[in-house]
Each structure stands twice: as structure tokens, then as C-alpha cells.
């Protein structure tokens, strides 16, 4: 992933995460996690640095111009405490519908509130999904003179108990359509609503998740985001943007979890040697490091594509949201197996942060779209592979070593609910030819990519119901082929991913063991990055 000066400056300001005292250290993250306490000191530190400015578009007085930069900043914070990262970034998450469809007055009010460090909440239960049994999101907006009256409940909403604004998706009973409302809770009479008790969670325990129940509260027509009855479309477009940045939190947890495991294993003695010298341990660490490199490249590519090719958002956002958190959670679970029961200890090594990272990573797999939802969404987009041919050159700028994207949010005006075609996957044959021609060592990986592309096109010719097992398999194949092409096109554009061959195999054939030569080269690269000069003693078993 490209390093932005802002992310480097934030990392420098936050200092050493191993210190026993201070905000955004591992000790502080664990103390807050055990107490299920909101990380106030960490959030104050981020405010002092200027983090809220990166949540507001530059045209409205903030510093947000690039989703890839926001991804990098959120990852830095999540590498220290995913809870603090999610809470600190939540005003941007809640504001996505405002940036996309708000009036100038709505955008100005929301931007000012965010820059003043006021909190906001978002409730976007997708209307096409049936509510689960026992979950009663029954929020309705009945038309009244000059506006709407809200009745019912929105549950599982982050920060709603301290929010100034709440973006709420409500159903209009008369028409059955959904409308999205930017509700100023400070302007509502307290008799019109009640805040429900906080709900405890297994991951991100310091987050304030609760509900809000309305009793005929009047909301003026000026609160409508977009057009009345157009809330479902706006919610879908907003979620595509949100899902593209959410991988930052999983990447932060993944990166720190891998560093933590590596550091523990290189000091752990087993039998007469070191745990790090055991071949299975080195292979597991090398495979995790490869997946981390894959995940960050795919995440940054999808962030670029959202701004460069917003019409592709239904595909690129689902790929990012499915694959990156999935890789992170899967690898952290495997590393937990390598660490054994010691990863559960709260004291000693890195304040016991590994267990928290694993729990938080599981939440990021589910947040704003579980894996089966994302695979179903991709299966529903398979028709764009079998339609009129797309020009693969349209995607080229997103894969250049330096990508200049249209300013956010101006680049998202063409954000779509369904994709017409896919210029990334359209270049598959050309990409495979280039890999074989210019780098014979990549011929095997190119052949594998070509074969998976042929299977994907066959899926597109006979699309299955997204909810069936066949549809889920087709959706996963689409995600993996798309991700593999992001890697290959970044490499061909000049980024020179020396680990591309094993990466393509890992993406397209998950579970395939790494060849021995790749294990050693990737392990040494990991050791050089994480252990510095002392890595020389890890280059071969003692």
C-alpha cells in the first residue's frame, strides 16, 4: 500500500505503542477492552492531531481528498487499537450519505459538526434483507405537514447515545418506499424519542452500540437526503463506499497481530532451540506475511477504483469487503494456533493484545455486510462479465505506481447500484499474455489465472441464484479473480511485486502450501521488516 505523508506523520506522533502509559498504546487498548470502556484518551489524542479533518471533504473545509489516504490513516490507528480506529472514523462512515446526496446546507451543517468533533450515527438496514427473527428494526416515517413523524426502533446503532446527527433509513408506510433522513437529534423534543441501553459486544468492546426508539418525533422535510422514497438506492450506494474503507480496520489488526506473533515466536524456546526455527512455524509466518501483502494491495486498489471508476463500485467494494477481512481473520486464527494457549494470557507479551485483535477482526468480517452477503452481491453482478465488451484501459490509471484520483466526493457522482461492465476483469487475457511473455517465471501463475478466468466466464453464462451454494461459489471465484487481476495489473504497471507468483496461487487456490523457496524468501523479508538488523540471525535455523 502506498505510504501517505499524513499516515507517516500520524504514526510518528502516536509514538511507541509498547509504552506502559499514554493513549493508543497496547496497554491502553487492553485496559479499555477489559473494562469495556470508550477510549476517551485515545480519541482526544487523535482530535489533537487533527484526525477529524480527514473525515470531511476538502471542499467543505476538511482535508479529505483520497479514500486511499483515509484507508492508510485508519489502518495506522487500527494497528494500535481497532476500537479507537472504528470510533474515530465513525463520523465519516455516518456522513457518507450526506457527502453523496446532501444539499449544500446539509453538507455544511454536518461538516461543521464533524470538525467540531461532534459524533454522528448511521442506521442503514438494507431493505431488501428480511429482518432476522427477534430483531425488530421497525422504523417508519409517516408523512405529515412539512415533514415526517418517526415511529419505531432502530437497533444496533453505534454512537447514537451521544450523536448530534443520525442518518436513519425509514420506511414510508403509505408507499412502502424507504427514505433516508439526516436527523438533528439536538432539535428533537426529548419526549419524541428515547435512547435504549448499551449492548455489549465480543469484539471492539469499547464501542457504544445501542438503539433509539421514536414516539412520533417530527422531522422536517429538509432532513431528507436525496429524494423522498429514494433511500434504498442511496443506502446501497453509501454502503459501497463504506465497505471500501472498512478493510483498513482489518488490515491494522492483521499487521499488528502478525508482528506480535513473530516477536513472541522468535523469543520462545522449544526443546533445545527457538520456535522460529521450526519449519512449520516459518511456513505459517511466511504465508501470513504474503496474505498481508495481498490484502493491503487489494484494499488500496479497490479504494482507487472507487474514485476512478465509481460505476464499478458494486463489484470492487464487495471484493474489498469480502476478501480483506476474511484473509485477516483467517490468518489471525491460524497464528493463534501456532502461539497455542499463551495467546490468551493478558499480561507479559505486548499486554496480551493478540486476543483482542483476533476478536476485533471477527467483527470486521460481519460489519456492514457479512461474507455471504458480499459473495451474493458478486454473484448478482456476474452478468456484467457476459455483456458488451469493456475497455480494460479504463482501469489502467488505478494501477499505476502513483494514482491521482478525482477529488472526493466529486469522483463518486457516477456511483452505481449495479455495474454495467467490468474493465478490470475484461483485461484478463491481455494480462496473462503479458505475464507469460515478459516474465517466464510467472507462466505457471498466468496459466492458473487464465483457467480461473475461463471458469468465471462460464459462471457468467449461467448465473445461479446468489443465495444458493452454486451462487456463493461463483461469487467467491469472481472475488478471487478480480483480486488476482488487481495484483497482476499493479505489477505490470511498474510496482514490481516480487512475490506475485505465490500470491496469485494463494489467492486463486487458497490452502495451497507455499513452495520451500518462497517460504524462506518471504520469511526473511518479514524478519528484515519486523526485526531489523537482528534478522540476520533468523535467516537460517540456529
Short mmCIF file of C-alpha atoms in Angstrom, two decimals:
data_model
loop_
_atom_site.label_atom_id
_atom_site.label_comp_id
_atom_site.label_asym_id
_atom_site.label_seq_id
_atom_site.Cartn_x
_atom_site.Cartn_y
_atom_site.Cartn_z
CA UNK A 1 0.00 0.00 0.00
CA UNK A 2 1.27 3.47 -0.80
CA UNK A 3 2.51 5.40 2.23
CA UNK A 4 0.99 8.85 2.58
CA UNK A 5 2.85 11.65 4.41
CA UNK A 6 -0.19 12.11 6.64
CA UNK A 7 -0.08 8.45 7.71
CA UNK A 8 3.65 8.68 8.41
CA UNK A 9 3.10 11.85 10.43
CA UNK A 10 0.32 10.21 12.44
CA UNK A 11 2.49 7.17 13.16
CA UNK A 12 5.31 9.43 14.32
CA UNK A 13 3.01 11.50 16.54
CA UNK A 14 1.49 8.46 18.24
CA UNK A 15 4.93 7.17 19.22
CA UNK A 16 5.84 3.79 20.67
CA UNK A 17 2.75 1.57 21.18
CA UNK A 18 4.65 -0.59 23.69
CA UNK A 19 4.86 2.14 26.33
CA UNK A 20 3.02 1.28 29.55
CA UNK A 21 1.24 4.63 29.76
CA UNK A 22 -0.39 7.02 27.35
CA UNK A 23 -3.17 6.82 24.73
CA UNK A 24 -3.07 4.48 21.74
CA UNK A 25 -0.64 2.04 23.32
CA UNK A 26 -1.28 -1.68 23.56
CA UNK A 27 -1.61 -1.39 27.33
CA UNK A 28 -4.26 1.33 26.99
CA UNK A 29 -6.13 -0.67 24.36
CA UNK A 30 -6.24 -3.73 26.60
CA UNK A 31 -7.24 -1.76 29.69
CA UNK A 32 -10.16 -0.24 27.82
CA UNK A 33 -11.10 -3.60 26.35
CA UNK A 34 -11.24 -5.31 29.75
CA UNK A 35 -13.35 -2.50 31.19
CA UNK A 36 -15.50 -2.24 28.01
CA UNK A 37 -14.70 1.48 28.23
CA UNK A 38 -14.76 4.03 25.43
CA UNK A 39 -11.14 5.06 24.65
CA UNK A 40 -11.57 8.74 25.55
CA UNK A 41 -7.85 9.49 25.92
CA UNK A 42 -7.05 7.92 22.53
CA UNK A 43 -9.86 9.83 20.83
CA UNK A 44 -8.65 13.08 22.42
CA UNK A 45 -5.15 12.36 21.12
CA UNK A 46 -6.48 11.84 17.59
CA UNK A 47 -8.52 15.04 17.78
CA UNK A 48 -5.44 16.95 18.88
CA UNK A 49 -3.51 15.61 15.90
CA UNK A 50 -6.29 16.67 13.51
CA UNK A 51 -7.85 13.33 12.57
CA UNK A 52 -11.43 14.75 12.22
CA UNK A 53 -10.28 16.99 9.37
CA UNK A 54 -9.52 13.89 7.27
CA UNK A 55 -13.17 12.82 7.64
CA UNK A 56 -14.51 15.93 5.86
CA UNK A 57 -14.07 16.66 2.11
CA UNK A 58 -11.61 19.43 1.34
CA UNK A 59 -14.35 21.40 -0.45
CA UNK A 60 -16.13 21.71 2.93
CA UNK A 61 -13.11 22.79 4.96
CA UNK A 62 -11.62 19.39 5.72
CA UNK A 63 -8.58 17.55 4.33
CA UNK A 64 -10.24 14.50 2.76
CA UNK A 65 -9.32 14.17 -0.90
CA UNK A 66 -8.46 10.48 -1.24
CA UNK A 67 -10.17 7.33 0.06
CA UNK A 68 -6.83 5.55 -0.21
CA UNK A 69 -5.33 8.10 2.18
CA UNK A 70 -8.23 7.64 4.62
CA UNK A 71 -7.64 3.89 4.38
CA UNK A 72 -3.97 4.40 5.31
CA UNK A 73 -4.78 6.68 8.25
CA UNK A 74 -7.44 4.38 9.70
CA UNK A 75 -5.04 1.46 9.35
CA UNK A 76 -2.38 3.25 11.42
CA UNK A 77 -4.84 3.76 14.27
CA UNK A 78 -6.31 0.25 13.98
CA UNK A 79 -2.81 -1.19 14.28
CA UNK A 80 -2.77 0.15 17.85
CA UNK A 81 -6.42 -0.18 18.81
CA UNK A 82 -9.14 -1.21 16.33
CA UNK A 83 -11.77 0.10 18.75
CA UNK A 84 -10.33 3.62 18.70
CA UNK A 85 -9.95 3.46 14.90
CA UNK A 86 -13.57 2.47 14.31
CA UNK A 87 -14.96 5.08 16.71
CA UNK A 88 -12.69 7.87 15.45
CA UNK A 89 -13.64 7.17 11.83
CA UNK A 90 -17.37 6.74 12.52
CA UNK A 91 -18.29 10.39 11.67
CA UNK A 92 -17.05 9.75 8.13
CA UNK A 93 -18.93 6.43 7.95
CA UNK A 94 -22.16 8.05 9.12
CA UNK A 95 -21.60 11.01 6.78
CA UNK A 96 -21.17 9.09 3.53
CA UNK A 97 -24.85 9.55 2.54
CA UNK A 98 -24.51 13.27 3.31
CA UNK A 99 -21.45 13.68 1.09
CA UNK A 100 -23.14 11.75 -1.72
CA UNK A 101 -26.64 13.23 -1.74
CA UNK A 102 -26.95 16.03 0.83
CA UNK A 103 -27.96 19.57 -0.01
CA UNK A 104 -25.30 22.28 0.44
CA UNK A 105 -26.95 23.24 3.75
CA UNK A 106 -26.95 19.63 4.99
CA UNK A 107 -23.34 19.12 3.99
CA UNK A 108 -22.27 22.37 5.63
CA UNK A 109 -24.02 21.56 8.91
CA UNK A 110 -22.66 18.01 9.01
CA UNK A 111 -19.12 19.11 8.10
CA UNK A 112 -19.12 21.78 10.82
CA UNK A 113 -20.32 19.27 13.41
CA UNK A 114 -17.60 16.78 12.43
CA UNK A 115 -14.86 19.41 12.51
CA UNK A 116 -16.10 20.41 15.98
CA UNK A 117 -15.63 16.75 16.97
CA UNK A 118 -19.33 16.03 17.43
CA UNK A 119 -20.45 12.44 16.93
CA UNK A 120 -22.94 11.07 14.42
CA UNK A 121 -24.74 7.77 13.97
CA UNK A 122 -25.82 5.69 10.98
CA UNK A 123 -28.63 3.14 10.64
CA UNK A 124 -28.75 1.58 7.17
CA UNK A 125 -30.58 -1.69 7.48
CA UNK A 126 -30.78 -2.78 3.86
CA UNK A 127 -34.49 -3.02 2.94
CA UNK A 128 -34.02 -5.96 0.60
CA UNK A 129 -32.87 -8.12 3.52
CA UNK A 130 -35.52 -9.64 5.73
CA UNK A 131 -35.05 -8.83 9.42
CA UNK A 132 -33.76 -11.73 11.46
CA UNK A 133 -36.12 -13.30 13.95
CA UNK A 134 -36.01 -11.35 17.20
CA UNK A 135 -34.51 -8.24 15.57
CA UNK A 136 -37.16 -5.55 15.25
CA UNK A 137 -35.92 -2.67 13.13
CA UNK A 138 -39.36 -1.19 12.54
CA UNK A 139 -38.55 2.46 11.91
CA UNK A 140 -41.25 4.19 9.87
CA UNK A 141 -41.61 7.76 8.60
CA UNK A 142 -45.23 8.86 8.18
CA UNK A 143 -45.76 11.95 6.06
CA UNK A 144 -47.05 14.99 7.93
CA UNK A 145 -47.44 18.68 7.09
CA UNK A 146 -43.96 19.91 6.25
CA UNK A 147 -42.14 16.70 7.08
CA UNK A 148 -42.39 13.26 8.69
CA UNK A 149 -43.26 11.68 12.02
CA UNK A 150 -40.91 8.92 13.11
CA UNK A 151 -42.24 5.83 14.86
CA UNK A 152 -40.49 2.63 15.86
CA UNK A 153 -36.99 1.48 16.66
CA UNK A 154 -33.53 1.35 15.14
CA UNK A 155 -31.30 -1.15 16.93
CA UNK A 156 -27.56 -1.85 17.00
CA UNK A 157 -26.54 1.73 16.12
CA UNK A 158 -23.05 2.91 17.05
CA UNK A 159 -22.68 6.22 18.91
CA UNK A 160 -26.40 7.02 18.80
CA UNK A 161 -26.48 7.84 22.54
CA UNK A 162 -24.03 10.74 22.04
CA UNK A 163 -24.80 11.71 18.45
CA UNK A 164 -25.65 15.16 17.17
CA UNK A 165 -26.84 13.79 13.82
CA UNK A 166 -28.33 10.39 12.96
CA UNK A 167 -28.71 9.20 9.36
CA UNK A 168 -31.76 6.94 9.54
CA UNK A 169 -33.31 4.76 6.85
CA UNK A 170 -37.06 4.65 7.47
CA UNK A 171 -39.95 3.05 5.60
CA UNK A 172 -42.89 5.16 4.44
CA UNK A 173 -45.98 3.06 5.27
CA UNK A 174 -48.15 4.65 2.56
CA UNK A 175 -45.85 3.71 -0.31
CA UNK A 176 -43.57 1.01 1.11
CA UNK A 177 -40.58 3.00 -0.14
CA UNK A 178 -37.64 3.93 2.08
CA UNK A 179 -36.40 7.44 2.77
CA UNK A 180 -33.07 8.41 4.31
CA UNK A 181 -33.27 11.22 6.87
CA UNK A 182 -30.47 13.33 8.34
CA UNK A 183 -31.98 13.79 11.77
CA UNK A 184 -30.65 16.51 14.05
CA UNK A 185 -31.21 14.96 17.48
CA UNK A 186 -30.47 18.27 19.20
CA UNK A 187 -33.55 19.74 17.53
CA UNK A 188 -35.94 16.94 18.53
CA UNK A 189 -38.03 17.27 21.69
CA UNK A 190 -36.81 14.70 24.19
CA UNK A 191 -40.38 13.40 24.54
CA UNK A 192 -40.23 12.33 20.88
CA UNK A 193 -37.60 9.64 21.33
CA UNK A 194 -35.73 7.55 23.88
CA UNK A 195 -32.23 6.11 23.84
CA UNK A 196 -32.03 2.39 24.61
CA UNK A 197 -29.42 0.72 26.84
CA UNK A 198 -25.99 -0.08 25.53
CA UNK A 199 -25.41 -3.53 24.03
CA UNK A 200 -22.19 -5.42 24.87
CA UNK A 201 -20.18 -6.99 22.05
CA UNK A 202 -17.43 -9.63 21.91
CA UNK A 203 -15.22 -7.51 19.64
CA UNK A 204 -14.49 -3.76 19.77
CA UNK A 205 -15.79 -3.84 23.34
CA UNK A 206 -15.33 -0.11 23.93
CA UNK A 207 -17.80 0.86 21.21
CA UNK A 208 -21.10 2.38 22.33
CA UNK A 209 -23.70 0.30 20.48
CA UNK A 210 -27.33 0.95 21.41
CA UNK A 211 -30.73 1.68 19.93
CA UNK A 212 -33.14 4.57 19.57
CA UNK A 213 -36.94 4.42 19.79
CA UNK A 214 -39.15 7.15 18.36
CA UNK A 215 -42.59 8.19 19.58
CA UNK A 216 -43.99 10.38 16.82
CA UNK A 217 -41.00 12.73 16.66
CA UNK A 218 -41.43 15.34 13.92
CA UNK A 219 -38.61 15.66 11.39
CA UNK A 220 -38.84 18.47 8.78
CA UNK A 221 -38.81 17.71 5.06
CA UNK A 222 -35.44 19.49 4.86
CA UNK A 223 -33.94 16.44 6.61
CA UNK A 224 -34.47 14.19 3.56
CA UNK A 225 -31.21 13.06 1.97
CA UNK A 226 -31.55 12.74 -1.80
CA UNK A 227 -35.18 12.33 -2.78
CA UNK A 228 -38.16 11.03 -0.79
CA UNK A 229 -38.56 7.32 -1.42
CA UNK A 230 -35.03 7.05 -2.79
CA UNK A 231 -33.45 5.84 0.43
CA UNK A 232 -32.86 2.25 -0.67
CA UNK A 233 -30.80 3.34 -3.66
CA UNK A 234 -28.83 5.87 -1.60
CA UNK A 235 -28.22 3.30 1.14
CA UNK A 236 -26.82 0.82 -1.39
CA UNK A 237 -24.51 3.45 -2.90
CA UNK A 238 -23.40 4.61 0.54
CA UNK A 239 -22.63 1.07 1.68
CA UNK A 240 -20.45 0.53 -1.39
CA UNK A 241 -18.28 3.46 -0.30
CA UNK A 242 -18.22 2.44 3.37
CA UNK A 243 -17.30 -1.15 2.53
CA UNK A 244 -14.30 0.05 0.53
CA UNK A 245 -12.73 1.74 3.57
CA UNK A 246 -13.74 -0.79 6.26
CA UNK A 247 -10.82 -3.13 5.31
CA UNK A 248 -8.50 -0.57 6.95
CA UNK A 249 -9.55 -1.81 10.39
CA UNK A 250 -8.91 -5.46 9.49
CA UNK A 251 -5.54 -4.55 7.95
CA UNK A 252 -4.45 -2.76 11.12
CA UNK A 253 -5.42 -5.72 13.30
CA UNK A 254 -3.78 -8.18 10.89
CA UNK A 255 -0.49 -6.27 10.68
CA UNK A 256 -0.09 -5.89 14.42
CA UNK A 257 -1.20 -9.46 15.08
CA UNK A 258 1.47 -10.77 12.73
CA UNK A 259 4.15 -8.58 14.30
CA UNK A 260 3.07 -9.70 17.76
CA UNK A 261 3.18 -13.39 16.83
CA UNK A 262 6.57 -13.04 15.13
CA UNK A 263 8.06 -11.25 18.11
CA UNK A 264 6.77 -13.85 20.55
CA UNK A 265 7.93 -16.83 18.49
CA UNK A 266 11.44 -15.51 17.92
CA UNK A 267 11.96 -15.35 21.68
CA UNK A 268 10.09 -18.53 22.59
CA UNK A 269 12.28 -21.55 23.39
CA UNK A 270 11.09 -25.02 22.43
CA UNK A 271 13.06 -28.17 23.20
CA UNK A 272 16.65 -27.06 22.54
CA UNK A 273 16.00 -24.32 20.04
CA UNK A 274 13.72 -21.45 19.13
CA UNK A 275 10.13 -21.72 17.96
CA UNK A 276 11.01 -19.52 14.99
CA UNK A 277 13.39 -22.20 13.70
CA UNK A 278 10.69 -24.84 13.32
CA UNK A 279 9.83 -25.27 9.60
CA UNK A 280 6.02 -25.31 10.17
CA UNK A 281 6.27 -22.07 12.16
CA UNK A 282 8.32 -20.33 9.48
CA UNK A 283 5.90 -21.55 6.81
CA UNK A 284 2.90 -20.20 8.74
CA UNK A 285 4.53 -16.82 9.28
CA UNK A 286 5.60 -16.58 5.64
CA UNK A 287 2.10 -17.43 4.41
CA UNK A 288 0.58 -14.84 6.76
CA UNK A 289 3.03 -12.19 5.56
CA UNK A 290 2.13 -12.98 1.94
CA UNK A 291 -1.58 -12.68 2.71
CA UNK A 292 -0.95 -9.33 4.42
CA UNK A 293 0.81 -8.02 1.30
CA UNK A 294 -2.04 -9.33 -0.85
CA UNK A 295 -4.72 -7.83 1.40
CA UNK A 296 -3.19 -4.35 1.51
CA UNK A 297 -2.66 -4.28 -2.28
CA UNK A 298 -6.23 -5.37 -2.98
CA UNK A 299 -7.62 -2.88 -0.44
CA UNK A 300 -5.73 0.07 -1.88
CA UNK A 301 -6.60 -0.97 -5.46
CA UNK A 302 -10.32 -1.07 -4.64
CA UNK A 303 -10.12 2.33 -2.93
CA UNK A 304 -8.53 3.77 -6.07
CA UNK A 305 -11.10 2.09 -8.32
CA UNK A 306 -13.97 3.58 -6.34
CA UNK A 307 -12.78 7.09 -7.17
CA UNK A 308 -11.52 6.37 -10.68
CA UNK A 309 -14.35 4.06 -11.81
CA UNK A 310 -17.30 4.64 -9.46
CA UNK A 311 -19.64 2.70 -11.76
CA UNK A 312 -17.67 -0.43 -10.79
CA UNK A 313 -18.39 0.10 -7.08
CA UNK A 314 -20.85 -2.82 -6.73
CA UNK A 315 -18.02 -5.17 -7.68
CA UNK A 316 -14.89 -3.52 -6.24
CA UNK A 317 -16.47 -2.73 -2.86
CA UNK A 318 -17.77 -6.29 -2.42
CA UNK A 319 -14.33 -7.71 -3.30
CA UNK A 320 -12.62 -5.46 -0.74
CA UNK A 321 -15.18 -6.10 1.99
CA UNK A 322 -15.17 -9.87 1.50
CA UNK A 323 -11.55 -10.71 0.81
CA UNK A 324 -9.54 -8.40 3.10
CA UNK A 325 -11.33 -9.02 6.43
CA UNK A 326 -11.61 -12.71 5.52
CA UNK A 327 -7.84 -13.03 4.97
CA UNK A 328 -7.11 -11.11 8.16
CA UNK A 329 -9.43 -13.13 10.40
CA UNK A 330 -8.40 -16.45 8.87
CA UNK A 331 -4.68 -15.79 9.28
CA UNK A 332 -5.01 -14.47 12.82
CA UNK A 333 -6.87 -17.65 13.76
CA UNK A 334 -4.09 -19.77 12.30
CA UNK A 335 -1.45 -17.72 14.10
CA UNK A 336 -3.37 -18.24 17.33
CA UNK A 337 -2.98 -21.97 16.72
CA UNK A 338 0.78 -21.52 16.32
CA UNK A 339 1.01 -19.46 19.51
CA UNK A 340 -1.03 -22.01 21.45
CA UNK A 341 -2.75 -21.19 24.75
CA UNK A 342 -0.25 -18.43 25.53
CA UNK A 343 -2.03 -16.05 23.17
CA UNK A 344 -4.86 -15.90 25.73
CA UNK A 345 -2.63 -14.55 28.50
CA UNK A 346 -3.42 -10.94 29.40
CA UNK A 347 -0.03 -10.00 30.80
CA UNK A 348 3.56 -10.22 29.62
CA UNK A 349 3.79 -10.18 25.84
CA UNK A 350 2.53 -6.94 24.26
CA UNK A 351 -0.06 -6.57 27.05
CA UNK A 352 -1.99 -9.55 25.65
CA UNK A 353 -3.11 -7.59 22.58
CA UNK A 354 -3.29 -10.61 20.24
CA UNK A 355 -6.56 -11.94 21.67
CA UNK A 356 -8.23 -8.54 21.28
CA UNK A 357 -7.05 -8.24 17.68
CA UNK A 358 -8.49 -11.66 16.86
CA UNK A 359 -11.86 -10.80 18.42
CA UNK A 360 -12.00 -7.42 16.69
CA UNK A 361 -11.07 -8.95 13.33
CA UNK A 362 -14.05 -11.30 13.58
CA UNK A 363 -16.33 -8.30 13.96
CA UNK A 364 -14.92 -6.63 10.84
CA UNK A 365 -15.85 -9.71 8.80
CA UNK A 366 -19.51 -9.05 9.71
CA UNK A 367 -19.72 -5.26 9.94
CA UNK A 368 -21.83 -3.66 7.16
CA UNK A 369 -22.07 -6.90 5.20
CA UNK A 370 -21.19 -10.48 6.13
CA UNK A 371 -19.21 -12.73 3.81
CA UNK A 372 -22.26 -14.50 2.33
CA UNK A 373 -23.85 -11.10 1.59
CA UNK A 374 -20.77 -9.96 -0.30
CA UNK A 375 -20.49 -13.22 -2.26
CA UNK A 376 -24.17 -12.99 -3.10
CA UNK A 377 -23.69 -9.41 -4.29
CA UNK A 378 -20.84 -10.51 -6.55
CA UNK A 379 -22.86 -13.44 -7.91
CA UNK A 380 -25.60 -10.93 -8.79
CA UNK A 381 -23.04 -8.92 -10.79
CA UNK A 382 -21.83 -11.84 -12.95
CA UNK A 383 -23.92 -10.64 -15.88
CA UNK A 384 -21.55 -7.69 -16.35
CA UNK A 385 -18.90 -10.21 -17.47
CA UNK A 386 -21.09 -11.61 -20.24
CA UNK A 387 -22.34 -8.32 -21.67
CA UNK A 388 -20.81 -5.87 -24.16
CA UNK A 389 -17.04 -5.81 -24.00
CA UNK A 390 -15.48 -3.34 -21.57
CA UNK A 391 -12.32 -1.41 -22.35
CA UNK A 392 -9.64 -2.65 -19.90
CA UNK A 393 -7.62 0.53 -20.48
CA UNK A 394 -10.21 2.49 -18.48
CA UNK A 395 -8.88 0.78 -15.34
CA UNK A 396 -5.19 1.40 -16.09
CA UNK A 397 -4.85 4.68 -14.09
CA UNK A 398 -5.93 2.92 -10.87
CA UNK A 399 -2.99 0.53 -11.09
CA UNK A 400 -0.19 3.00 -11.76
CA UNK A 401 2.51 3.32 -9.05
CA UNK A 402 1.27 6.87 -8.46
CA UNK A 403 -2.50 7.14 -8.79
CA UNK A 404 -4.09 10.59 -8.97
CA UNK A 405 -7.82 10.22 -8.33
CA UNK A 406 -10.60 12.78 -8.82
CA UNK A 407 -11.24 14.72 -5.60
CA UNK A 408 -13.50 13.05 -3.09
CA UNK A 409 -16.51 13.10 -3.29
CA UNK A 410 -16.67 14.55 -6.82
CA UNK A 411 -15.34 11.28 -8.23
CA UNK A 412 -18.35 9.41 -6.83
CA UNK A 413 -21.11 11.18 -8.72
CA UNK A 414 -21.46 8.18 -11.05
CA UNK A 415 -21.57 5.64 -8.23
CA UNK A 416 -23.85 2.83 -9.34
CA UNK A 417 -26.09 0.28 -7.66
CA UNK A 418 -25.44 -2.29 -10.41
CA UNK A 419 -22.37 -2.44 -12.62
CA UNK A 420 -22.72 -2.37 -16.39
CA UNK A 421 -19.37 -3.95 -17.19
CA UNK A 422 -16.03 -4.73 -15.59
CA UNK A 423 -12.92 -3.22 -17.22
CA UNK A 424 -10.64 -4.85 -14.62
CA UNK A 425 -11.62 -8.42 -15.48
CA UNK A 426 -12.02 -7.59 -19.18
CA UNK A 427 -8.22 -7.36 -19.44
CA UNK A 428 -7.61 -10.90 -18.17
CA UNK A 429 -6.36 -12.44 -21.44
CA UNK A 430 -4.08 -9.48 -22.13
CA UNK A 431 -2.68 -9.59 -18.59
CA UNK A 432 -1.95 -13.32 -18.77
CA UNK A 433 -0.18 -12.89 -22.12
CA UNK A 434 1.97 -10.08 -20.72
CA UNK A 435 2.93 -12.14 -17.67
CA UNK A 436 3.96 -15.13 -19.79
CA UNK A 437 5.79 -13.05 -22.38
CA UNK A 438 7.82 -10.73 -20.18
CA UNK A 439 8.43 -12.96 -17.16
CA UNK A 440 8.69 -16.71 -17.87
CA UNK A 441 8.83 -17.39 -14.11
CA UNK A 442 5.21 -16.23 -13.94
CA UNK A 443 3.99 -18.58 -16.69
CA UNK A 444 2.51 -21.09 -14.25
CA UNK A 445 0.67 -18.40 -12.28
CA UNK A 446 -0.58 -16.87 -15.54
CA UNK A 447 -1.94 -20.23 -16.68
CA UNK A 448 -3.77 -20.64 -13.38
CA UNK A 449 -5.28 -17.16 -13.70
CA UNK A 450 -6.35 -17.88 -17.28
CA UNK A 451 -8.04 -21.12 -16.23
CA UNK A 452 -9.90 -19.46 -13.35
CA UNK A 453 -10.96 -16.68 -15.70
CA UNK A 454 -12.44 -19.25 -18.08
CA UNK A 455 -14.41 -20.81 -15.18
CA UNK A 456 -15.63 -17.37 -14.17
CA UNK A 457 -16.90 -16.64 -17.67
CA UNK A 458 -18.72 -19.98 -17.62
CA UNK A 459 -20.34 -18.91 -14.34
CA UNK A 460 -21.44 -15.68 -16.00
CA UNK A 461 -23.10 -17.52 -18.88
CA UNK A 462 -25.28 -19.49 -16.49
CA UNK A 463 -25.65 -17.34 -13.38
CA UNK A 464 -27.03 -19.00 -10.27
CA UNK A 465 -29.24 -17.66 -7.51
CA UNK A 466 -26.89 -15.61 -5.26
CA UNK A 467 -28.33 -17.31 -2.19
CA UNK A 468 -27.51 -20.85 -3.34
CA UNK A 469 -24.28 -22.73 -2.78
CA UNK A 470 -23.53 -22.52 -6.50
CA UNK A 471 -24.08 -18.78 -6.47
CA UNK A 472 -21.81 -18.35 -3.44
CA UNK A 473 -19.04 -20.34 -5.14
CA UNK A 474 -19.39 -18.20 -8.27
CA UNK A 475 -19.25 -15.05 -6.16
CA UNK A 476 -16.07 -16.20 -4.44
CA UNK A 477 -14.46 -17.07 -7.77
CA UNK A 478 -15.31 -13.57 -9.01
CA UNK A 479 -13.75 -12.01 -5.90
CA UNK A 480 -10.56 -14.02 -6.22
CA UNK A 481 -10.10 -13.50 -9.97
CA UNK A 482 -10.75 -9.77 -9.56
CA UNK A 483 -8.22 -9.58 -6.69
CA UNK A 484 -5.63 -11.55 -8.67
CA UNK A 485 -6.00 -9.14 -11.57
CA UNK A 486 -5.51 -6.17 -9.25
CA UNK A 487 -2.20 -7.72 -8.15
CA UNK A 488 -1.09 -8.60 -11.67
CA UNK A 489 -2.01 -5.22 -13.13
CA UNK A 490 -0.21 -3.36 -10.34
CA UNK A 491 2.86 -5.48 -11.07
CA UNK A 492 2.73 -4.91 -14.83
CA UNK A 493 2.24 -1.16 -14.30
CA UNK A 494 5.63 -0.97 -12.60
CA UNK A 495 5.11 -1.77 -8.94
CA UNK A 496 7.20 -4.97 -9.28
CA UNK A 497 5.60 -7.29 -6.77
CA UNK A 498 8.38 -9.85 -6.42
CA UNK A 499 6.00 -12.16 -4.53
CA UNK A 500 3.40 -12.12 -7.32
CA UNK A 501 3.72 -15.80 -8.35
CA UNK A 502 2.98 -17.31 -4.92
CA UNK A 503 0.41 -14.56 -4.29
CA UNK A 504 -1.62 -15.46 -7.37
CA UNK A 505 -1.60 -19.10 -6.32
CA UNK A 506 -2.61 -18.20 -2.76
CA UNK A 507 -5.50 -16.03 -3.98
CA UNK A 508 -6.79 -18.40 -6.66
CA UNK A 509 -6.08 -21.67 -4.85
CA UNK A 510 -6.42 -20.90 -1.12
CA UNK A 511 -4.88 -23.54 1.11
CA UNK A 512 -2.10 -24.47 -1.35
CA UNK A 513 1.15 -24.84 0.64
CA UNK A 514 3.90 -22.36 -0.21
CA UNK A 515 6.91 -23.87 -2.01
CA UNK A 516 10.00 -24.08 0.19
CA UNK A 517 11.92 -21.38 -1.69
CA UNK A 518 9.03 -18.94 -1.27
CA UNK A 519 8.78 -19.73 2.43
CA UNK A 520 12.40 -18.78 3.05
CA UNK A 521 12.38 -15.64 0.91
CA UNK A 522 9.13 -14.35 2.40
CA UNK A 523 10.20 -15.24 5.94
CA UNK A 524 13.46 -13.35 5.53
CA UNK A 525 11.62 -10.32 4.15
CA UNK A 526 9.25 -10.44 7.12
CA UNK A 527 12.18 -10.74 9.52
CA UNK A 528 14.03 -7.83 7.94
CA UNK A 529 10.94 -5.63 8.21
CA UNK A 530 9.98 -6.62 11.74
CA UNK A 531 13.31 -7.34 13.39
CA UNK A 532 15.69 -5.02 11.53
CA UNK A 533 19.38 -5.88 11.76
CA UNK A 534 18.76 -8.73 14.17
CA UNK A 535 17.01 -10.52 11.32
CA UNK A 536 20.35 -11.83 10.15
CA UNK A 537 20.28 -14.34 13.00
CA UNK A 538 16.88 -15.55 11.77
CA UNK A 539 17.86 -16.17 8.16
CA UNK A 540 18.59 -19.82 8.90
CA UNK A 541 17.89 -22.11 11.84
CA UNK A 542 20.36 -21.75 14.72
#
